[in-house]
Tab-separated table of C-alpha atoms and ligand atoms in Angstrom:
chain	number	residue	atom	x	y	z
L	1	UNK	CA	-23.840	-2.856	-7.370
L	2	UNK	CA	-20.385	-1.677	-7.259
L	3	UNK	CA	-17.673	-3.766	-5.250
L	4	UNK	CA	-17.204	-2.487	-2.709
L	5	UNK	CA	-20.575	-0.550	-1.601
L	6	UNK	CA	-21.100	-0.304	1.976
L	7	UNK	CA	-17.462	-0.443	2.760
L	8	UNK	CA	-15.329	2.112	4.793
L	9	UNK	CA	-11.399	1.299	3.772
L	10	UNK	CA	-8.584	3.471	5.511
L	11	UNK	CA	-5.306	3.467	2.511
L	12	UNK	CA	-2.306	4.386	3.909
L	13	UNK	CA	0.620	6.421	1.893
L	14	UNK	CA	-2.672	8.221	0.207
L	15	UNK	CA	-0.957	10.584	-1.393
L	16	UNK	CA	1.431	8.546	-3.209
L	17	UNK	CA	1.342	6.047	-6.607
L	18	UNK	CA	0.006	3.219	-5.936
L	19	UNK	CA	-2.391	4.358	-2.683
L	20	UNK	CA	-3.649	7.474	-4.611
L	21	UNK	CA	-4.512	4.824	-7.914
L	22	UNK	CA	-6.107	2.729	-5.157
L	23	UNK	CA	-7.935	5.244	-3.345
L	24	UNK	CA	-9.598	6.476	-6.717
L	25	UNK	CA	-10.597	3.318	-7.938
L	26	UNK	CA	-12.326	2.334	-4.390
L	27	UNK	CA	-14.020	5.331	-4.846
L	28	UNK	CA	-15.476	4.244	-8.324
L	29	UNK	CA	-16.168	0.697	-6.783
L	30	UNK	CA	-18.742	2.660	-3.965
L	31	UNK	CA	-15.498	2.900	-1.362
L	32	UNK	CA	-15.734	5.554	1.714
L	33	UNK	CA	-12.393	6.397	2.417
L	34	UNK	CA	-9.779	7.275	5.179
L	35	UNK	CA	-6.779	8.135	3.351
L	36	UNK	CA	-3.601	8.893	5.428
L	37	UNK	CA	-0.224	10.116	4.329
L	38	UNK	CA	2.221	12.368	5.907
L	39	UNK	CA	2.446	14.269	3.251
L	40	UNK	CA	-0.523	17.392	3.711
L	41	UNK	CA	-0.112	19.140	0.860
L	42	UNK	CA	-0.257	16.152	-1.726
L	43	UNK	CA	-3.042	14.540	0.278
L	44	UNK	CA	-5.095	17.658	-0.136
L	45	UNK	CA	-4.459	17.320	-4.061
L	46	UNK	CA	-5.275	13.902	-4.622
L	47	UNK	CA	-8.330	14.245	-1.884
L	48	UNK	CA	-9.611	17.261	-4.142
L	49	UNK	CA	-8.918	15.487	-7.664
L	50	UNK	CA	-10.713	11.931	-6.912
L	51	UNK	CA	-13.936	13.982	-5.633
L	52	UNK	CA	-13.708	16.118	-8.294
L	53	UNK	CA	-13.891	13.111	-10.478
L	54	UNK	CA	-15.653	10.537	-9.100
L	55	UNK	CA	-19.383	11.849	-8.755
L	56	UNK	CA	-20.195	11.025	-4.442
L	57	UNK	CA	-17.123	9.801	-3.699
L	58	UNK	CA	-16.684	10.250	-0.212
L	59	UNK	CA	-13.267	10.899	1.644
L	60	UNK	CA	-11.750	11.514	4.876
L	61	UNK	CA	-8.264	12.605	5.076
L	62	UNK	CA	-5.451	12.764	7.659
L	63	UNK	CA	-2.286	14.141	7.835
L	64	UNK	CA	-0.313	12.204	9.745
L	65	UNK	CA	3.073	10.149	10.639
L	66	UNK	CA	2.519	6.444	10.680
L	67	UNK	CA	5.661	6.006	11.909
L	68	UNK	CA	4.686	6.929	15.393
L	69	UNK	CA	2.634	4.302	17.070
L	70	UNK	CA	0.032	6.540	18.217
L	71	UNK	CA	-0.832	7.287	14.923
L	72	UNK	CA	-2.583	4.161	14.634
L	73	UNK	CA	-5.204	4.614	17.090
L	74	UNK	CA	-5.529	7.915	15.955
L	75	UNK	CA	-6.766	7.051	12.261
L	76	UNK	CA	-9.285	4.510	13.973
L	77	UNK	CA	-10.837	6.889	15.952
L	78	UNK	CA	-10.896	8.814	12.797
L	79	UNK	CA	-12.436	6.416	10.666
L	80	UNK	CA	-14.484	5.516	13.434
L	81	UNK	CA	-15.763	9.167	13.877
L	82	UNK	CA	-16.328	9.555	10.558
L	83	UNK	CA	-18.001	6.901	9.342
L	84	UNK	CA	-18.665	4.835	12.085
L	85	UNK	CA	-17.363	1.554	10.819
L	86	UNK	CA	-13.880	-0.282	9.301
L	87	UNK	CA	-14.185	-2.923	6.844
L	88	UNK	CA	-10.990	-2.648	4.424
L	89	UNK	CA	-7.270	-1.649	5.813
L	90	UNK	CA	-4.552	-1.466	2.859
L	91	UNK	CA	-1.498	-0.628	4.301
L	92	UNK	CA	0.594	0.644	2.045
L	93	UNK	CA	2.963	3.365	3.144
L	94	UNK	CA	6.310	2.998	2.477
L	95	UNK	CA	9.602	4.799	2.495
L	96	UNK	CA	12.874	3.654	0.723
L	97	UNK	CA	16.567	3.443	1.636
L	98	UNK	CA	20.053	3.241	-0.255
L	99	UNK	CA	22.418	1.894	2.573
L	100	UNK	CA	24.158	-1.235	1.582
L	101	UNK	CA	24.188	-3.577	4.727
L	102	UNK	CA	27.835	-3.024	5.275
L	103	UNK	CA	27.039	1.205	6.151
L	104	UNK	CA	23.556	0.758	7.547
L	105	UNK	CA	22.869	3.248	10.241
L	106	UNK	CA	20.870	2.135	13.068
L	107	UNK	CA	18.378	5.490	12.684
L	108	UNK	CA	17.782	3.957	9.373
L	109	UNK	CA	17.031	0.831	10.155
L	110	UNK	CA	14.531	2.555	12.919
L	111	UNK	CA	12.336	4.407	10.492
L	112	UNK	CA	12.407	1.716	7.760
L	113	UNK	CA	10.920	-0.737	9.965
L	114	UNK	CA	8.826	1.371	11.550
L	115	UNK	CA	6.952	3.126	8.622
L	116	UNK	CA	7.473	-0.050	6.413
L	117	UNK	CA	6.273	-2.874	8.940
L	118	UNK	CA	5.548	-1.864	12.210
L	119	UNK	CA	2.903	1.067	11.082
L	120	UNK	CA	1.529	-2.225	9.430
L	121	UNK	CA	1.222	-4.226	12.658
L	122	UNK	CA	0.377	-1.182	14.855
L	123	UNK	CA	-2.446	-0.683	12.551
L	124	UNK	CA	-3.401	-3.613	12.135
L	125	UNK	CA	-3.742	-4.323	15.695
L	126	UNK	CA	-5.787	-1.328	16.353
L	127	UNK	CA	-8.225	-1.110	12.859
L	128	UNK	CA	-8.873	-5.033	14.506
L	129	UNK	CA	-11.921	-4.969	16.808
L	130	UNK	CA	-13.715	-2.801	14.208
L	131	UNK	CA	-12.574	-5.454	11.402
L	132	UNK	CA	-13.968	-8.041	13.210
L	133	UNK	CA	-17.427	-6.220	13.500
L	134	UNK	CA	-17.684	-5.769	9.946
L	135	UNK	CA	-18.283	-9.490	9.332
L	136	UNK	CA	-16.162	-9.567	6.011
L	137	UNK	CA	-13.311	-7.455	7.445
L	138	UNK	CA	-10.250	-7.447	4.978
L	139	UNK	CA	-6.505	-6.113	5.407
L	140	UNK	CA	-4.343	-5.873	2.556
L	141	UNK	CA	-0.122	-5.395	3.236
L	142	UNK	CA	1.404	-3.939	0.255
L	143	UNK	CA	4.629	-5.674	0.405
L	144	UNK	CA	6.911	-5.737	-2.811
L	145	UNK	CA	8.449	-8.491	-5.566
L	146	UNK	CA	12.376	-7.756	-3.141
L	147	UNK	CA	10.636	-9.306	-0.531
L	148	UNK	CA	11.169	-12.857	-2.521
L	149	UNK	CA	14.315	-10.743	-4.910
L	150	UNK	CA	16.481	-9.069	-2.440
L	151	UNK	CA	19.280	-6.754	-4.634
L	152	UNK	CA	22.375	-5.610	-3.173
L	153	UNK	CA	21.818	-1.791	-1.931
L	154	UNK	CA	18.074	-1.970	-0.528
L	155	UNK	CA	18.837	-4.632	2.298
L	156	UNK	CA	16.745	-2.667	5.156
L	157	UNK	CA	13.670	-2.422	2.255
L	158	UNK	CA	13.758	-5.616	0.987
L	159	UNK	CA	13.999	-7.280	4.672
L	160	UNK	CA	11.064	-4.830	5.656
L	161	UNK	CA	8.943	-6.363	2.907
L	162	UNK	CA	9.756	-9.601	3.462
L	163	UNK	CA	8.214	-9.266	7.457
L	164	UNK	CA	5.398	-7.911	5.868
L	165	UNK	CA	4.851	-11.485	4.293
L	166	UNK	CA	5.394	-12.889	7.879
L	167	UNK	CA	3.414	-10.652	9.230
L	168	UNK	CA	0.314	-10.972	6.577
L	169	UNK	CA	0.677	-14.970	7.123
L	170	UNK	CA	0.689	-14.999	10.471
L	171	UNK	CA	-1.971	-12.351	11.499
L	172	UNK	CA	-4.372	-14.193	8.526
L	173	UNK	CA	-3.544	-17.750	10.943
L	174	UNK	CA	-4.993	-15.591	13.909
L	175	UNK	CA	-7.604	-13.619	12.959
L	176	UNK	CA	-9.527	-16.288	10.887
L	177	UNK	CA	-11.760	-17.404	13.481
L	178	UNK	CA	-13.103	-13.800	14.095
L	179	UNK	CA	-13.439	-13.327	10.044
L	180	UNK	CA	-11.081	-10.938	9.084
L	181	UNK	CA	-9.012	-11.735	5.787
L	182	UNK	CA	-5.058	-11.071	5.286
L	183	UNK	CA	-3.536	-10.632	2.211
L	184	UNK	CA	-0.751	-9.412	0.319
L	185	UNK	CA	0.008	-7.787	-2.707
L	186	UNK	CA	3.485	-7.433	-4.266
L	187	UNK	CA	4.176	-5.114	-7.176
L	188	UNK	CA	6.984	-5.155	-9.076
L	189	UNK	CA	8.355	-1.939	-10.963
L	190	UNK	CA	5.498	0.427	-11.131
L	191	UNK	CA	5.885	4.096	-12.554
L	192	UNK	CA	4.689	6.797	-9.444
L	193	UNK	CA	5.842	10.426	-8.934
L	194	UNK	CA	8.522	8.710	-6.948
L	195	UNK	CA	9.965	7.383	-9.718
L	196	UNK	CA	9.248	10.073	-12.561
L	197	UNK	CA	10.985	13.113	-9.807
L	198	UNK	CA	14.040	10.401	-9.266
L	199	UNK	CA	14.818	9.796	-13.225
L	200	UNK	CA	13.739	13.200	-13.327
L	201	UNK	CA	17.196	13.839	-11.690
L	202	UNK	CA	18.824	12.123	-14.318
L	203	UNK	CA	17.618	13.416	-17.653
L	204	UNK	CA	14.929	11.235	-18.101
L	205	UNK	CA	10.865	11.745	-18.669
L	206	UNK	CA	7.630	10.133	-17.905
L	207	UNK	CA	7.523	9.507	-21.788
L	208	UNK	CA	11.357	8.113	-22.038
L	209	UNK	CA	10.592	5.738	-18.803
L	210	UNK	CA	7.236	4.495	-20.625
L	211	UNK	CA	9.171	3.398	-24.009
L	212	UNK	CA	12.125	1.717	-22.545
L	213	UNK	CA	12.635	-1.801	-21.827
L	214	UNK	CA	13.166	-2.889	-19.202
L	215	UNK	CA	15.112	-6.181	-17.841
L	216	UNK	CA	13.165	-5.986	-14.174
L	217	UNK	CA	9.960	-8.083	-15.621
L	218	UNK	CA	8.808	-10.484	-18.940
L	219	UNK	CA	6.749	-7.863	-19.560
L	220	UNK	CA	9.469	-5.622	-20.135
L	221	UNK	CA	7.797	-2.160	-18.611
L	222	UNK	CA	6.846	-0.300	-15.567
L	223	UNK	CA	3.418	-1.185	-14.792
L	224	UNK	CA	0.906	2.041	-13.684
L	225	UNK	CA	-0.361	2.161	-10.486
L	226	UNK	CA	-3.893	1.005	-11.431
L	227	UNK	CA	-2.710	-2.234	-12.601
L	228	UNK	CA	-1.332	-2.558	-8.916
L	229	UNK	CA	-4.663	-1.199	-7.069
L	230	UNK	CA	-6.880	-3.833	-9.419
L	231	UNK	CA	-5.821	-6.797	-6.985
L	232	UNK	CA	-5.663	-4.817	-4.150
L	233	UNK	CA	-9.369	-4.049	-4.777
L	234	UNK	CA	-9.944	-7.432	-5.793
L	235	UNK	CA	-8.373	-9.090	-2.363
L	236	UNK	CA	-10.509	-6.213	-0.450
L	237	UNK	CA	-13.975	-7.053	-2.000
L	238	UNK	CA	-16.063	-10.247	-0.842
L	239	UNK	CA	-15.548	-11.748	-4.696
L	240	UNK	CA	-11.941	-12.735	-2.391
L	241	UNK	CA	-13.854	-14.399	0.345
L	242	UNK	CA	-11.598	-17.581	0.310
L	243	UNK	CA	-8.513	-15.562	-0.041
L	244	UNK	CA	-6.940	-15.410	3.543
L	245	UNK	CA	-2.734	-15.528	3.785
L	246	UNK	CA	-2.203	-15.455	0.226
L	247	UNK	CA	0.317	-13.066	-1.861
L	248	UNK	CA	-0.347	-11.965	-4.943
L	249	UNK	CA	2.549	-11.100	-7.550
L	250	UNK	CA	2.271	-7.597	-9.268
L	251	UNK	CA	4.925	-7.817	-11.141
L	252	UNK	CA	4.628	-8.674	-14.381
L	253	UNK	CA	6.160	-12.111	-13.639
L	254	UNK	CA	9.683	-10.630	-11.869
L	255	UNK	CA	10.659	-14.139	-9.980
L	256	UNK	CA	10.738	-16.433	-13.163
L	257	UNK	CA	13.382	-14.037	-14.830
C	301	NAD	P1	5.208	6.512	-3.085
C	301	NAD	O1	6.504	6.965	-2.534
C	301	NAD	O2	4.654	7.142	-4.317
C	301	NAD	O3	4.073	6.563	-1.957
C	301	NAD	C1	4.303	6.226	-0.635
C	301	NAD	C2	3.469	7.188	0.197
C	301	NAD	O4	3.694	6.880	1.573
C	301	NAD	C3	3.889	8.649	-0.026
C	301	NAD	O5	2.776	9.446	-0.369
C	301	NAD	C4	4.487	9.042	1.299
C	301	NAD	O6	4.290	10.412	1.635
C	301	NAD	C5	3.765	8.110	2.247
C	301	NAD	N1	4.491	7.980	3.501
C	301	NAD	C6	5.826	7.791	3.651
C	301	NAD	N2	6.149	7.785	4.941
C	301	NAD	C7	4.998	7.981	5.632
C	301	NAD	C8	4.700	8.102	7.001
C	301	NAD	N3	5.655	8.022	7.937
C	301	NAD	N4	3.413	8.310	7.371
C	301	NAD	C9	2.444	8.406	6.437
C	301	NAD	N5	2.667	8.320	5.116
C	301	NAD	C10	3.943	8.107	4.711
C	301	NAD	O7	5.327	4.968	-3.279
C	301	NAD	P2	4.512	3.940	-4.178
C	301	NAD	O8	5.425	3.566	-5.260
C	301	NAD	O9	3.131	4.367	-4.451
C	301	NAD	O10	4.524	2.723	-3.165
C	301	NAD	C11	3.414	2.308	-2.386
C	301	NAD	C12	3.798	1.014	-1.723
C	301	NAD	O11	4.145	0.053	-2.734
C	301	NAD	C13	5.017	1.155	-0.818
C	301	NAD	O12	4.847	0.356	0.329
C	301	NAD	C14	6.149	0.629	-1.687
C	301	NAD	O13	7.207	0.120	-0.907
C	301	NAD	C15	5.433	-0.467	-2.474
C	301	NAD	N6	6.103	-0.804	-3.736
C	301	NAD	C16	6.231	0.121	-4.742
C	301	NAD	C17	6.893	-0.255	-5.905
C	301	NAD	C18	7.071	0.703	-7.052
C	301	NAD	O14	7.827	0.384	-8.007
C	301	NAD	N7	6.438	1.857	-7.084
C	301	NAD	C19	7.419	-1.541	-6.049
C	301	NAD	C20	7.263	-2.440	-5.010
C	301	NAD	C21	6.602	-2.067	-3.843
């Protein structure tokens, strides 16, 4: 029996690091999957490279902004249409931004929070009356380490992440009665495409990012994306039934630096 047979999880940010890692490994664990990201073309790839490698998987994917609050219904009814039932939501698109406090532009702070906690809550909300049918429905926020380590520079990121917590905490107090869990997950440095194209920019490779130490963790690395879906997968699957409201630290132990 794999962990999570039976289940129908939508992933948001798909296409990306940490939701593509996730999205193949609840494939391998017996996952149908709605995977969302705005990004088409990517989508496509990593839709077409987890079937291609994991023999059955099944996957449904949308191309979509979930930035606009319509979006949310939209992926319900597409999940819903689909595969007639939602047991897993990981929410886990996010977008970054480089404006310290003192030059943050109000447009900024408008698609921050809404692609980095409101798509969260609007989801949420909607992926709710399904999650509550499933009898063991579970949501997972992908928040980050800067929710409880704000730096100077990422002030609209790090206080997006931090309502996430609120959010997970608070929607976990209300929705226990009706049996839906809420959890969190926080990574800490983890190596995507994000951040290979970024130090790309500045002379540096996959291999040269892998090698280095860093002074971001005690570990002293980036961690890969699969070490960041393996608790998401773990807070998704019933082994987590008495996890509700909880946050679990990805980050190769970040906050006792
Ligand atoms: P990523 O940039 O590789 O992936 C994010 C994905 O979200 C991308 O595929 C992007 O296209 C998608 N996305 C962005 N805006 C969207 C929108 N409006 N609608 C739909 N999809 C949209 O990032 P990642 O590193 O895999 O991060 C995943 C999550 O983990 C994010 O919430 C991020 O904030 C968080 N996180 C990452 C790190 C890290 O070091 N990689 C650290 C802490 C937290």
């Amino acid at each position: 029996m794999a962990r999570l047979d039976g289940k129908v999880a939508i992933i948001t940010g798909g296409a990306g690091g940490i939701g593509a890692a996730t999205a193949r490994l609840f494939a391998e664990e017996g996952a149908r999957i709605v995977l969302v990201d705005i990004d088409a073309p990517t989508l496509e790839t990593v839709d077409s490279e987890i079937r291609a490698s994991v023999p059955g998987a099944e996957i449904a994917p949308l191309a979509i902004d979930v930035g606009q609050e319509s979006a949310a219904r939209a992926i319900v009814d597409h999940a819903l249409a689909r595969f007639g039932r939602i047991d897993v939501l990981v929410n886990n698109a996010g977008i970054r931004s480089y404006e310290p406090l003192d030059q943050a532009r109000a447009e900024t702070w408008a698609k921050i929070l809404s692609v980095n906690l409101l798509s969260y809550a609007y989801l949420a909300r909607e992926a709710l009356p399904a999650l509550r049918r499933s009898g063991k429905g579970a949501i997972v926020n992908i928040s980050s380490t800067h929710a409880y380590n704000p730096r100077g520079g990422m002030g609209q990121y790090d206080a997006a992440k931090a309502g996430i917590i609120s959010l997970t905490k608070t929607l976990a107090f209300e929705e226990v009665g009706n049996g839906v869990r809420v959890n969190a997950v926080c990574p800490g440095l983890t190596l995507t495409p994000f951040h290979v194209r970024r130090f790309a920019a500045e002379g540096k490779t996959e291999q040269d990012l892998r090698a280095e130490k860093t002074n971001h963790n005690i570990q002293g690395r980036w961690a890969d994306p699969r070490e960041v879906a393996y608790p998401i997968l773990w807070l998704a699957s019933d082994e987590a039934s008495v996890m509700t409201a909880s946050v679990i630290m990805a980050d190769g132990g970040t906050r006792v630096l």
